[in-house]
Amino acid sequence: FNHQEKALMKSFVEFFGGKYQEYLNSKCTHFVSAKASGKKYETAMKMIQNHKWIFVLKKGWFNYCAKTRTLANEAPFLWNRK
C-alpha cells in the first residue's frame, strides 16, 4: 500500500476503536494484503500454521468495511491458506 492508503486505513481503524499497527506481530488480529505474496504476507500465513489467530485478508475487505462503515464478515475476503 502507498502512504496515502496506509494513512486512510490508520484513520479508519482508529475511528472505529481499533489499533493500527504497521508492523506485524502476535497482537495483530487482521492483516490486509493487496497481494498474496511478500514478507509480511508469508509471516502472517506462518502465524496461522503455528496456530496464531489472525485473519489474512484481501484489500477488498478493508474497502468494503470503509464503504459500509461496518466490520464486515472476513470469510469472503480471506486469502487461501496453503
Coordinates of C-alpha atoms in Angstrom, one line a residue:
F1 CA 0.0 0.0 0.0
N2 CA 1.2 3.5 -0.6
H3 CA 1.5 6.2 2.1
Q4 CA -1.9 7.7 1.4
E5 CA -3.7 4.3 1.6
K6 CA -1.9 3.5 4.9
A7 CA -2.9 6.8 6.4
L8 CA -6.5 6.2 5.3
M9 CA -6.5 2.7 6.9
K10 CA -5.0 4.0 10.1
S11 CA -7.6 6.8 10.4
F12 CA -10.5 4.4 9.7
V13 CA -9.3 1.7 12.1
E14 CA -8.7 4.2 14.9
F15 CA -12.0 6.0 14.3
F16 CA -13.8 2.7 14.9
G17 CA -11.8 1.9 18.0
G18 CA -9.2 -0.4 16.6
K19 CA -5.4 -0.2 16.9
Y20 CA -3.5 0.2 13.7
Q21 CA 0.0 -1.3 13.5
E22 CA 2.3 -1.1 10.6
Y23 CA 4.4 -3.9 11.9
L24 CA 3.0 -7.5 12.0
N25 CA 3.2 -9.2 15.4
S26 CA 1.2 -11.7 17.6
K27 CA -1.1 -9.0 18.8
C28 CA -2.5 -8.4 15.3
T29 CA -5.9 -9.8 14.6
H30 CA -6.3 -8.7 11.0
F31 CA -3.7 -8.4 8.2
V32 CA -4.8 -6.8 5.0
S33 CA -2.7 -7.5 1.9
A34 CA -3.0 -6.2 -1.6
K35 CA -1.5 -9.4 -3.0
A36 CA -0.8 -13.0 -1.9
S37 CA 2.9 -12.5 -1.6
G38 CA 5.6 -10.6 0.2
K39 CA 7.4 -10.9 3.5
K40 CA 4.5 -9.8 5.7
Y41 CA 2.1 -12.0 3.9
E42 CA 4.3 -15.0 4.3
T43 CA 4.8 -14.2 8.0
A44 CA 1.0 -13.9 8.5
M45 CA 0.5 -17.3 6.8
K46 CA 3.1 -18.9 9.1
M47 CA 1.4 -17.4 12.1
I48 CA -1.8 -19.3 11.0
Q49 CA 0.2 -22.5 10.6
N50 CA 1.6 -22.0 14.1
H51 CA -2.0 -21.7 15.5
K52 CA -1.9 -17.9 16.0
W53 CA -5.3 -16.4 15.3
I54 CA -5.1 -13.8 12.5
F55 CA -7.3 -13.0 9.5
V56 CA -5.2 -12.7 6.4
L57 CA -7.5 -10.6 4.2
K58 CA -7.7 -9.2 0.7
K59 CA -7.7 -5.4 0.2
G60 CA -11.3 -5.7 -0.8
W61 CA -12.3 -6.4 2.8
F62 CA -11.0 -3.1 4.0
N63 CA -12.6 -1.3 1.1
Y64 CA -16.0 -3.0 1.9
C65 CA -15.7 -2.1 5.6
A66 CA -15.0 1.5 4.7
K67 CA -17.8 1.7 2.2
T68 CA -20.4 0.2 4.6
R69 CA -18.9 1.6 7.8
T70 CA -19.1 -1.8 9.4
L71 CA -16.8 -4.6 10.5
A72 CA -17.6 -6.9 7.6
N73 CA -17.6 -10.7 7.7
E74 CA -14.0 -11.8 6.9
A75 CA -14.8 -15.1 5.3
P76 CA -15.4 -13.9 1.7
F77 CA -12.2 -11.9 1.7
L78 CA -9.7 -14.5 3.1
W79 CA -6.6 -15.3 1.2
N80 CA -6.5 -19.1 0.6
R81 CA -4.5 -20.9 3.2
K82 CA -1.6 -23.0 2.0

